[in-house]
Tab-separated table of C-alpha atoms and ligand atoms in Angstrom:
chain	number	residue	atom	x	y	z
E	1	MET	CA	-161.119	-18.518	166.374
E	2	ARG	CA	-158.173	-17.963	168.663
E	3	GLN	CA	-156.553	-21.078	170.122
E	4	ILE	CA	-154.723	-21.296	173.453
E	5	ASP	CA	-151.252	-22.788	173.334
E	6	GLU	CA	-148.572	-23.553	175.893
E	7	SER	CA	-146.706	-20.333	175.130
E	8	GLN	CA	-149.603	-18.385	176.653
E	9	LEU	CA	-149.149	-19.963	180.069
E	10	THR	CA	-148.003	-17.475	182.704
E	11	GLN	CA	-145.955	-17.963	185.876
E	12	ALA	CA	-149.279	-18.413	187.703
E	13	ASP	CA	-150.171	-21.282	185.386
E	14	LEU	CA	-146.847	-22.975	185.996
E	15	THR	CA	-147.157	-22.483	189.766
E	16	ALA	CA	-150.681	-23.927	189.679
E	17	ARG	CA	-149.394	-27.046	187.998
E	18	GLN	CA	-147.092	-27.669	190.994
E	19	ILE	CA	-150.082	-27.887	193.398
E	20	PRO	CA	-151.138	-31.547	193.559
E	21	ASP	CA	-154.565	-31.029	195.159
E	22	PRO	CA	-157.193	-29.938	192.594
E	23	VAL	CA	-159.172	-27.887	195.112
E	24	GLY	CA	-156.030	-26.136	196.321
E	25	ARG	CA	-155.067	-25.539	192.706
E	26	LEU	CA	-158.467	-23.995	191.988
E	27	ARG	CA	-158.293	-21.752	195.072
E	28	TYR	CA	-154.842	-20.591	194.027
E	29	LEU	CA	-156.091	-19.756	190.514
E	30	GLN	CA	-159.088	-17.886	191.908
E	31	SER	CA	-156.787	-15.818	194.135
E	32	VAL	CA	-154.607	-15.043	191.112
E	33	ALA	CA	-157.690	-14.185	189.096
E	34	SER	CA	-158.946	-11.698	191.706
E	35	ALA	CA	-155.623	-9.818	191.699
E	36	PRO	CA	-155.269	-6.782	189.374
E	37	PRO	CA	-154.446	-7.966	185.848
E	38	SER	CA	-150.908	-7.398	184.665
E	39	VAL	CA	-151.535	-8.299	181.044
E	40	SER	CA	-154.222	-7.182	178.644
E	41	ARG	CA	-157.659	-7.959	180.024
E	42	TRP	CA	-158.650	-10.041	177.007
E	43	LYS	CA	-155.643	-12.283	177.178
E	44	SER	CA	-155.923	-12.486	180.952
E	45	ARG	CA	-159.516	-13.648	180.793
E	46	ILE	CA	-158.866	-16.241	178.116
E	47	THR	CA	-155.879	-17.628	179.985
E	48	ILE	CA	-157.894	-17.847	183.194
E	49	GLY	CA	-160.711	-19.552	181.305
E	50	PHE	CA	-158.212	-22.036	179.970
E	51	LEU	CA	-156.750	-22.618	183.420
E	52	THR	CA	-160.205	-23.206	184.807
E	53	LEU	CA	-160.767	-25.833	182.163
E	54	VAL	CA	-157.417	-27.430	182.977
E	55	VAL	CA	-158.353	-27.620	186.651
E	56	LEU	CA	-161.878	-28.788	185.991
E	57	GLY	CA	-160.502	-31.328	183.579
E	58	MET	CA	-158.195	-32.631	186.275
E	59	VAL	CA	-161.074	-32.772	188.740
E	60	ALA	CA	-163.465	-34.267	186.246
E	61	ALA	CA	-161.121	-36.851	184.775
E	62	PRO	CA	-161.300	-39.323	187.698
E	63	LEU	CA	-165.055	-38.825	187.827
E	64	SER	CA	-165.493	-39.590	184.170
E	65	LEU	CA	-163.476	-42.771	184.614
E	66	ARG	CA	-166.207	-43.921	186.969
E	67	MET	CA	-168.869	-43.139	184.374
E	68	PRO	CA	-169.555	-46.216	182.245
E	69	GLY	CA	-171.788	-44.263	179.891
E	70	ALA	CA	-173.946	-41.236	179.517
E	71	ALA	CA	-177.170	-43.202	179.905
E	72	HIS	CA	-175.980	-44.711	183.154
E	73	ALA	CA	-174.775	-41.339	184.345
E	74	ALA	CA	-178.141	-39.785	183.569
E	75	SER	CA	-179.891	-42.392	185.699
E	76	ARG	CA	-178.055	-41.317	188.836
E	77	LYS	CA	-179.852	-39.081	191.246
E	78	PRO	CA	-178.992	-35.494	190.364
E	79	PRO	CA	-177.654	-33.396	193.236
E	80	SER	CA	-179.957	-30.700	194.545
E	81	GLN	CA	-177.388	-27.974	193.834
E	82	PRO	CA	-175.391	-28.134	190.587
E	83	ALA	CA	-171.751	-27.065	190.627
E	84	LEU	CA	-171.415	-23.400	191.389
E	85	PRO	CA	-170.750	-21.437	188.264
E	86	GLN	CA	-168.975	-18.563	189.987
E	87	ILE	CA	-165.724	-20.500	189.809
E	88	LEU	CA	-165.986	-20.005	186.067
E	89	ARG	CA	-166.588	-16.271	186.233
E	90	VAL	CA	-163.396	-14.491	187.235
E	91	GLU	CA	-163.894	-11.017	185.760
E	92	PRO	CA	-161.845	-8.644	187.940
E	93	GLU	CA	-163.584	-5.487	189.036
E	94	VAL	CA	-162.968	-2.381	186.911
E	95	ALA	CA	-163.548	0.842	188.777
E	96	PRO	CA	-165.083	3.821	186.981
E	97	SER	CA	-162.237	6.042	185.848
E	98	ALA	CA	-163.065	9.326	187.536
E	99	ASP	CA	-165.472	11.139	189.781
E	100	VAL	CA	-168.185	12.861	187.757
E	101	TRP	CA	-170.569	15.436	189.150
E	102	SER	CA	-173.512	17.488	187.952
E	103	VAL	CA	-172.529	21.035	186.901
E	104	GLU	CA	-175.766	22.526	185.640
E	105	LYS	CA	-179.365	21.327	185.530
E	106	ALA	CA	-181.913	23.309	183.540
E	107	SER	CA	-185.432	22.340	182.524
E	108	ASP	CA	-184.400	20.841	179.201
E	109	PHE	CA	-180.722	19.894	179.583
E	110	GLU	CA	-178.038	19.045	182.113
E	111	THR	CA	-174.244	19.101	182.030
E	112	TYR	CA	-171.550	17.201	183.917
E	113	SER	CA	-167.952	17.767	184.949
E	114	ASN	CA	-166.629	15.311	182.342
E	115	GLY	CA	-168.127	17.274	179.405
E	116	LEU	CA	-171.334	15.246	179.141
E	117	ARG	CA	-174.486	17.122	178.138
E	118	ILE	CA	-177.868	15.391	178.249
E	119	GLU	CA	-180.890	16.759	176.381
E	120	ASN	CA	-184.051	16.307	178.448
E	121	GLN	CA	-186.765	17.856	176.287
E	122	TYR	CA	-188.028	14.467	175.090
E	123	ALA	CA	-187.788	12.576	178.402
E	124	VAL	CA	-190.771	10.429	179.369
E	125	ARG	CA	-191.787	8.326	182.353
E	126	HIS	CA	-192.488	4.588	182.322
E	127	ARG	CA	-192.939	2.057	185.123
E	128	PRO	CA	-190.672	2.529	188.177
E	129	ARG	CA	-187.513	0.446	188.028
E	130	ALA	CA	-187.728	-2.617	190.305
E	131	TYR	CA	-186.129	-6.038	189.906
E	132	VAL	CA	-184.635	-9.025	191.661
E	133	ALA	CA	-180.943	-9.964	191.581
E	134	TYR	CA	-180.646	-13.752	191.991
E	135	SER	CA	-177.756	-15.329	193.874
E	136	ILE	CA	-175.453	-17.484	191.753
E	137	ALA	CA	-174.444	-19.408	194.861
E	138	ASP	CA	-178.063	-20.372	195.525
E	139	PRO	CA	-179.849	-20.384	192.160
E	140	GLU	CA	-182.813	-22.396	193.464
E	141	ALA	CA	-183.582	-19.913	196.248
E	142	THR	CA	-187.133	-18.659	196.054
E	143	GLY	CA	-186.273	-15.088	196.904
E	144	GLY	CA	-183.485	-12.831	195.792
E	145	GLU	CA	-182.257	-9.328	196.401
E	146	LYS	CA	-184.890	-6.702	195.555
E	147	ARG	CA	-183.355	-3.613	193.982
E	148	THR	CA	-184.251	-0.331	192.297
E	149	VAL	CA	-180.737	0.830	191.319
E	150	PRO	CA	-179.523	-0.319	187.878
E	151	ALA	CA	-176.961	-3.134	187.905
E	152	GLY	CA	-175.585	-2.599	184.406
E	153	ILE	CA	-175.897	-1.130	180.923
E	154	VAL	CA	-177.003	-2.801	177.670
E	155	TYR	CA	-175.874	-1.072	174.454
E	156	HIS	CA	-178.044	-1.202	171.349
E	157	THR	CA	-178.186	0.166	167.842
E	158	THR	CA	-181.304	1.698	166.376
E	159	GLU	CA	-181.253	1.514	162.637
E	160	SER	CA	-182.360	4.621	160.794
E	161	LEU	CA	-182.646	5.557	157.155
E	162	GLN	CA	-179.540	7.671	157.098
E	163	ALA	CA	-178.195	10.440	154.936
E	164	PRO	CA	-174.461	10.869	154.259
E	165	PHE	CA	-172.734	12.386	157.281
E	166	GLU	CA	-171.630	15.707	155.746
E	167	PRO	CA	-172.446	19.408	156.321
E	168	SER	CA	-174.767	19.705	153.331
E	169	GLN	CA	-177.018	17.024	154.877
E	170	ASN	CA	-177.451	18.739	158.266
E	171	ASN	CA	-181.172	19.438	157.937
E	172	LEU	CA	-181.980	15.950	156.680
E	173	LEU	CA	-179.802	14.331	159.360
E	174	LYS	CA	-181.572	16.349	162.076
E	175	ARG	CA	-185.024	15.470	160.716
E	176	VAL	CA	-184.184	11.772	160.589
E	177	GLY	CA	-182.787	11.903	164.143
E	178	GLU	CA	-185.846	13.708	165.488
E	179	SER	CA	-188.277	11.258	163.929
E	180	LEU	CA	-186.246	8.420	165.453
E	181	ILE	CA	-186.431	10.048	168.887
E	182	ASP	CA	-190.179	10.444	168.477
E	183	TYR	CA	-190.474	6.761	167.559
E	184	VAL	CA	-188.459	5.441	170.515
E	185	ARG	CA	-190.016	7.750	173.133
E	186	ARG	CA	-193.534	6.693	172.122
E	187	ARG	CA	-192.474	3.079	172.662
E	188	GLN	CA	-190.322	3.818	175.744
E	189	CYS	CA	-187.586	1.772	174.064
E	190	TYR	CA	-184.394	3.041	175.756
E	191	ASN	CA	-183.194	5.216	178.582
E	192	PHE	CA	-180.822	7.115	176.262
E	193	LEU	CA	-180.387	7.617	172.531
E	194	ILE	CA	-177.201	9.013	170.969
E	195	ASP	CA	-177.866	10.635	167.601
E	196	ARG	CA	-175.408	10.888	164.726
E	197	PHE	CA	-174.013	14.211	165.934
E	198	GLY	CA	-173.188	12.634	169.299
E	199	ARG	CA	-176.016	14.400	171.119
E	200	VAL	CA	-177.295	12.424	174.118
E	201	PHE	CA	-181.083	12.396	174.556
E	202	ARG	CA	-182.696	11.090	177.700
E	203	ILE	CA	-185.721	9.047	176.600
E	204	VAL	CA	-186.986	7.110	179.658
E	205	ASN	CA	-185.817	8.459	183.027
E	206	GLU	CA	-183.243	6.187	184.660
E	207	SER	CA	-185.544	5.807	187.667
E	208	ASP	CA	-187.881	3.937	185.304
E	209	ALA	CA	-187.441	0.768	183.244
E	210	ALA	CA	-187.285	0.992	179.440
E	211	ASP	CA	-188.429	-1.828	177.143
E	212	HIS	CA	-185.067	-2.495	175.528
E	213	ALA	CA	-183.749	-5.950	176.337
E	214	GLY	CA	-186.666	-8.416	176.069
E	215	HIS	CA	-185.724	-12.005	176.879
E	216	SER	CA	-182.185	-11.689	178.147
E	217	VAL	CA	-179.681	-13.043	180.672
E	218	TRP	CA	-176.495	-11.696	182.256
E	219	ALA	CA	-174.463	-12.384	185.383
E	220	ASP	CA	-171.630	-10.932	187.420
E	221	ASP	CA	-169.531	-12.513	190.126
E	222	ARG	CA	-172.356	-12.916	192.629
E	223	TYR	CA	-175.697	-12.382	190.925
E	224	PHE	CA	-177.539	-13.244	187.757
E	225	TYR	CA	-180.251	-11.163	186.100
E	226	VAL	CA	-183.029	-12.248	183.744
E	227	ASN	CA	-185.031	-10.065	181.356
E	228	LEU	CA	-182.934	-6.977	181.829
E	229	ASN	CA	-185.393	-4.130	181.135
E	230	ASP	CA	-185.579	-3.273	184.822
E	231	SER	CA	-182.088	-4.217	185.950
E	232	PHE	CA	-180.012	-2.665	183.145
E	233	ILE	CA	-180.015	0.823	181.604
E	234	GLY	CA	-180.580	0.802	177.820
E	235	ILE	CA	-178.414	3.063	175.632
E	236	SER	CA	-178.890	3.070	171.872
E	237	PHE	CA	-176.774	4.482	169.065
E	238	GLU	CA	-178.484	5.792	165.936
E	239	ALA	CA	-176.721	3.619	163.387
E	240	GLN	CA	-176.950	1.834	160.112
E	241	THR	CA	-175.665	-1.649	159.333
E	242	GLY	CA	-175.376	-2.411	155.626
E	243	ASP	CA	-176.680	-5.596	154.003
E	244	GLY	CA	-174.362	-8.485	154.747
E	245	GLU	CA	-172.317	-6.464	157.250
E	246	THR	CA	-171.744	-7.733	160.771
E	247	SER	CA	-170.030	-4.604	162.067
E	248	THR	CA	-171.936	-1.456	162.887
E	249	ARG	CA	-170.903	2.004	161.761
E	250	VAL	CA	-171.171	4.820	164.270
E	251	GLY	CA	-169.365	8.146	164.287
E	252	ASP	CA	-166.479	9.271	166.497
E	253	ALA	CA	-168.710	11.898	168.125
E	254	GLN	CA	-171.161	9.166	169.139
E	255	VAL	CA	-168.384	7.075	170.691
E	256	ARG	CA	-167.039	10.087	172.640
E	257	ALA	CA	-170.541	10.871	173.917
E	258	ALA	CA	-171.108	7.231	174.888
E	259	ALA	CA	-167.819	7.234	176.823
E	260	MET	CA	-168.876	10.305	178.849
E	261	LEU	CA	-172.387	8.947	179.422
E	262	THR	CA	-171.035	5.558	180.500
E	263	GLU	CA	-168.560	7.197	182.863
E	264	MET	CA	-171.308	9.288	184.497
E	265	LEU	CA	-173.694	6.352	184.873
E	266	ARG	CA	-171.017	4.038	186.254
E	267	ASN	CA	-170.066	6.643	188.833
E	268	ARG	CA	-173.622	7.435	189.805
E	269	TYR	CA	-174.801	3.814	190.151
E	270	LYS	CA	-171.479	2.032	190.893
E	271	ILE	CA	-171.830	-0.182	187.843
E	272	PRO	CA	-168.989	-2.700	187.314
E	273	GLY	CA	-167.333	-2.768	183.894
E	274	GLY	CA	-168.251	-6.414	183.424
E	275	ASN	CA	-171.938	-5.469	183.515
E	276	CYS	CA	-171.646	-3.050	180.559
E	277	VAL	CA	-172.535	-5.319	177.643
E	278	THR	CA	-174.203	-5.353	174.244
E	279	HIS	CA	-177.680	-6.567	173.332
E	280	ALA	CA	-176.173	-9.373	171.248
E	281	GLN	CA	-174.376	-10.692	174.333
E	282	VAL	CA	-177.492	-10.930	176.494
E	283	SER	CA	-180.325	-11.712	174.062
E	284	VAL	CA	-181.942	-15.168	174.219
E	285	ASN	CA	-184.848	-16.921	172.568
E	286	PRO	CA	-186.778	-19.082	175.083
E	287	SER	CA	-188.877	-20.706	172.336
E	288	ASN	CA	-185.868	-22.641	171.000
E	289	MET	CA	-183.485	-22.095	173.960
E	290	GLN	CA	-180.861	-20.461	171.757
E	291	ILE	CA	-178.793	-17.331	172.345
E	292	GLY	CA	-178.397	-14.479	169.862
E	293	TYR	CA	-182.028	-13.653	169.055
E	294	HIS	CA	-181.031	-10.012	168.693
E	295	VAL	CA	-177.529	-9.367	167.396
E	296	ASP	CA	-177.094	-5.613	167.608
E	297	TRP	CA	-173.495	-4.813	168.530
E	298	ALA	CA	-172.566	-8.472	167.990
E	299	SER	CA	-169.113	-7.237	167.004
E	300	SER	CA	-167.110	-4.033	166.806
E	301	PHE	CA	-168.449	-2.494	170.002
E	302	PRO	CA	-165.745	-0.007	171.112
E	303	PHE	CA	-165.374	-1.296	174.690
E	304	GLU	CA	-161.881	0.147	175.078
E	305	LYS	CA	-162.858	3.643	173.933
E	306	LEU	CA	-165.639	3.620	176.532
E	307	GLY	CA	-163.168	2.731	179.296
E	308	LEU	CA	-164.576	-0.797	179.555
E	309	PRO	CA	-163.050	-4.293	179.523
E	310	ASP	CA	-163.527	-6.240	176.298
E	311	ASN	CA	-166.533	-8.242	177.453
E	312	TYR	CA	-167.012	-10.184	174.213
E	313	ALA	CA	-164.831	-13.038	175.466
E	314	THR	CA	-166.766	-13.408	178.738
E	315	PRO	CA	-168.422	-16.838	178.751
E	316	SER	CA	-172.105	-16.353	177.931
E	317	PRO	CA	-174.068	-16.669	181.212
E	318	ALA	CA	-177.163	-17.824	179.282
E	319	VAL	CA	-175.162	-20.847	178.105
E	320	SER	CA	-173.291	-21.640	181.305
E	321	LEU	CA	-176.122	-20.941	183.773
E	322	PHE	CA	-179.172	-22.093	181.837
E	323	GLY	CA	-177.892	-24.378	179.081
E	324	PHE	CA	-178.881	-22.182	176.141
E	325	SER	CA	-177.252	-23.345	172.926
E	326	PHE	CA	-176.318	-21.927	169.526
E	327	ASP	CA	-175.982	-23.257	166.012
E	328	ALA	CA	-173.575	-22.667	163.152
E	329	SER	CA	-175.489	-19.641	161.945
E	330	PHE	CA	-174.786	-17.894	165.250
E	331	ALA	CA	-171.063	-17.550	164.534
E	332	GLN	CA	-171.902	-16.178	161.094
E	333	ARG	CA	-174.352	-13.625	162.444
E	334	ALA	CA	-172.478	-12.779	165.607
E	335	GLY	CA	-168.869	-12.738	164.477
E	336	GLU	CA	-165.760	-14.320	165.893
E	337	ARG	CA	-165.444	-12.437	169.186
E	338	LEU	CA	-168.937	-13.153	170.442
E	339	ALA	CA	-168.773	-16.748	169.209
E	340	LEU	CA	-165.637	-17.154	171.327
E	341	GLY	CA	-167.553	-16.168	174.489
E	342	ALA	CA	-170.314	-18.623	173.598
E	343	SER	CA	-167.959	-21.504	172.923
E	344	ASN	CA	-166.046	-20.797	176.165
E	345	ALA	CA	-169.340	-21.121	178.048
E	346	ASP	CA	-170.230	-24.284	176.137
E	347	ARG	CA	-166.981	-25.964	177.144
E	348	GLU	CA	-167.664	-25.062	180.770
E	349	LEU	CA	-171.093	-26.634	180.438
E	350	VAL	CA	-169.616	-29.919	179.223
E	351	GLN	CA	-167.177	-29.993	182.133
E	352	ARG	CA	-169.837	-29.238	184.720
E	353	ALA	CA	-172.141	-31.925	183.329
E	354	GLN	CA	-169.305	-34.401	183.909
E	355	ILE	CA	-168.786	-33.172	187.444
E	356	GLU	CA	-172.515	-33.563	188.090
E	357	HIS	CA	-172.424	-37.140	186.709
E	358	LEU	CA	-175.033	-36.186	184.118
E	359	SER	CA	-175.116	-36.503	180.383
E	360	LEU	CA	-174.924	-33.128	178.669
E	361	THR	CA	-178.527	-33.558	177.491
E	362	ALA	CA	-179.797	-34.289	180.999
E	363	TYR	CA	-177.774	-31.426	182.457
E	364	ARG	CA	-179.146	-28.983	179.857
E	365	LYS	CA	-182.689	-30.135	180.588
E	366	MET	CA	-182.220	-29.477	184.274
E	367	LEU	CA	-180.862	-25.973	183.549
E	368	HIS	CA	-183.736	-25.275	181.124
E	369	ARG	CA	-186.239	-26.202	183.826
E	370	ARG	CA	-184.458	-23.869	186.207
E	371	TYR	CA	-184.611	-21.021	183.652
E	372	LEU	CA	-188.343	-21.505	183.095
E	373	LYS	CA	-188.972	-21.606	186.835
E	374	ILE	CA	-187.009	-18.416	187.461
E	375	THR	CA	-188.527	-16.459	184.561
E	376	ALA	CA	-192.041	-17.519	185.615
E	377	ARG	CA	-191.285	-16.284	189.122
E	378	HIS	CA	-189.710	-13.115	187.640
E	379	ARG	CA	-192.880	-12.312	185.699
E	380	GLY	CA	-194.905	-12.877	188.832
D	401	ZN	ZN1	-181.119	-3.965	170.848
């Protein structure tokens, strides 16, 4: 796991250290964070995460001095509104790279100005897309923003019994792909499936929700989303992951097709890059309050080739917003990059528990109760 050292501090970090007031220091760092990044996005995000911890540490240190012990801290009256997590989420906006428009629309296919072709002959309807985006600033609010336009994309893999990818196997590869399409359309699993030849098949119309994400959590700068079937578009790659492998193998044609599809969808629905994430990043298990129930695309997702920021290092919103946890097996199953995002979120959780004058256990319990309340309301 990558460590942060002093050599990674930027001019902004050094300037921040000159500001004596912690709040002023935090505001300065947030203003730096919202400016366009001048270094690689990954490094930028990690450095900002580190700076946030430095600032929170400075804020929290005097508070913790007043805390004689966790038990005593837990007995204090908890505040009605826990510390706002948006100070920990500083993902700068990434605009879609180009305008994309529809060129041709026939009964069974459509084409776009960026080279994308979508096959429509297998498209099916499901329930109309409708969901609530919840405000991070007011997580206990009973309402939320009702929406029908997708807020993001979740990428999946669909494992298939594959043949070698070579010309002599064309017929078998096509048969396998078609039976997979038949399987996922009967279950309304995804909005799109990309087969091994890089062909893009619309499965469930984007106007409708697909059953792809199950129990899941994600957040952007202002809103959080739970159970993402309705709020996020589901795109799956026909893929095969070998026994004991954590990385997924997909072909170059599939990655090129996914890049064009992502570009079109981001343009059409104004989807921020930070909301284009993998199933492994969003999947949770409410029965044991752990993240990583599904781990497809836990590593090796080609964010850069799809014109997206490397979102693996983003602190897991399920951990930082709702206190989900993970065990040692998670890092093994998920790989180093995703484990980094989880541990970043876990450190934030510890700091915020201190700020709230709560033991970590009590703070987690409060966040768990909030999660259960919100998901119950969401189902309703
Ligand atoms: Zn999945």
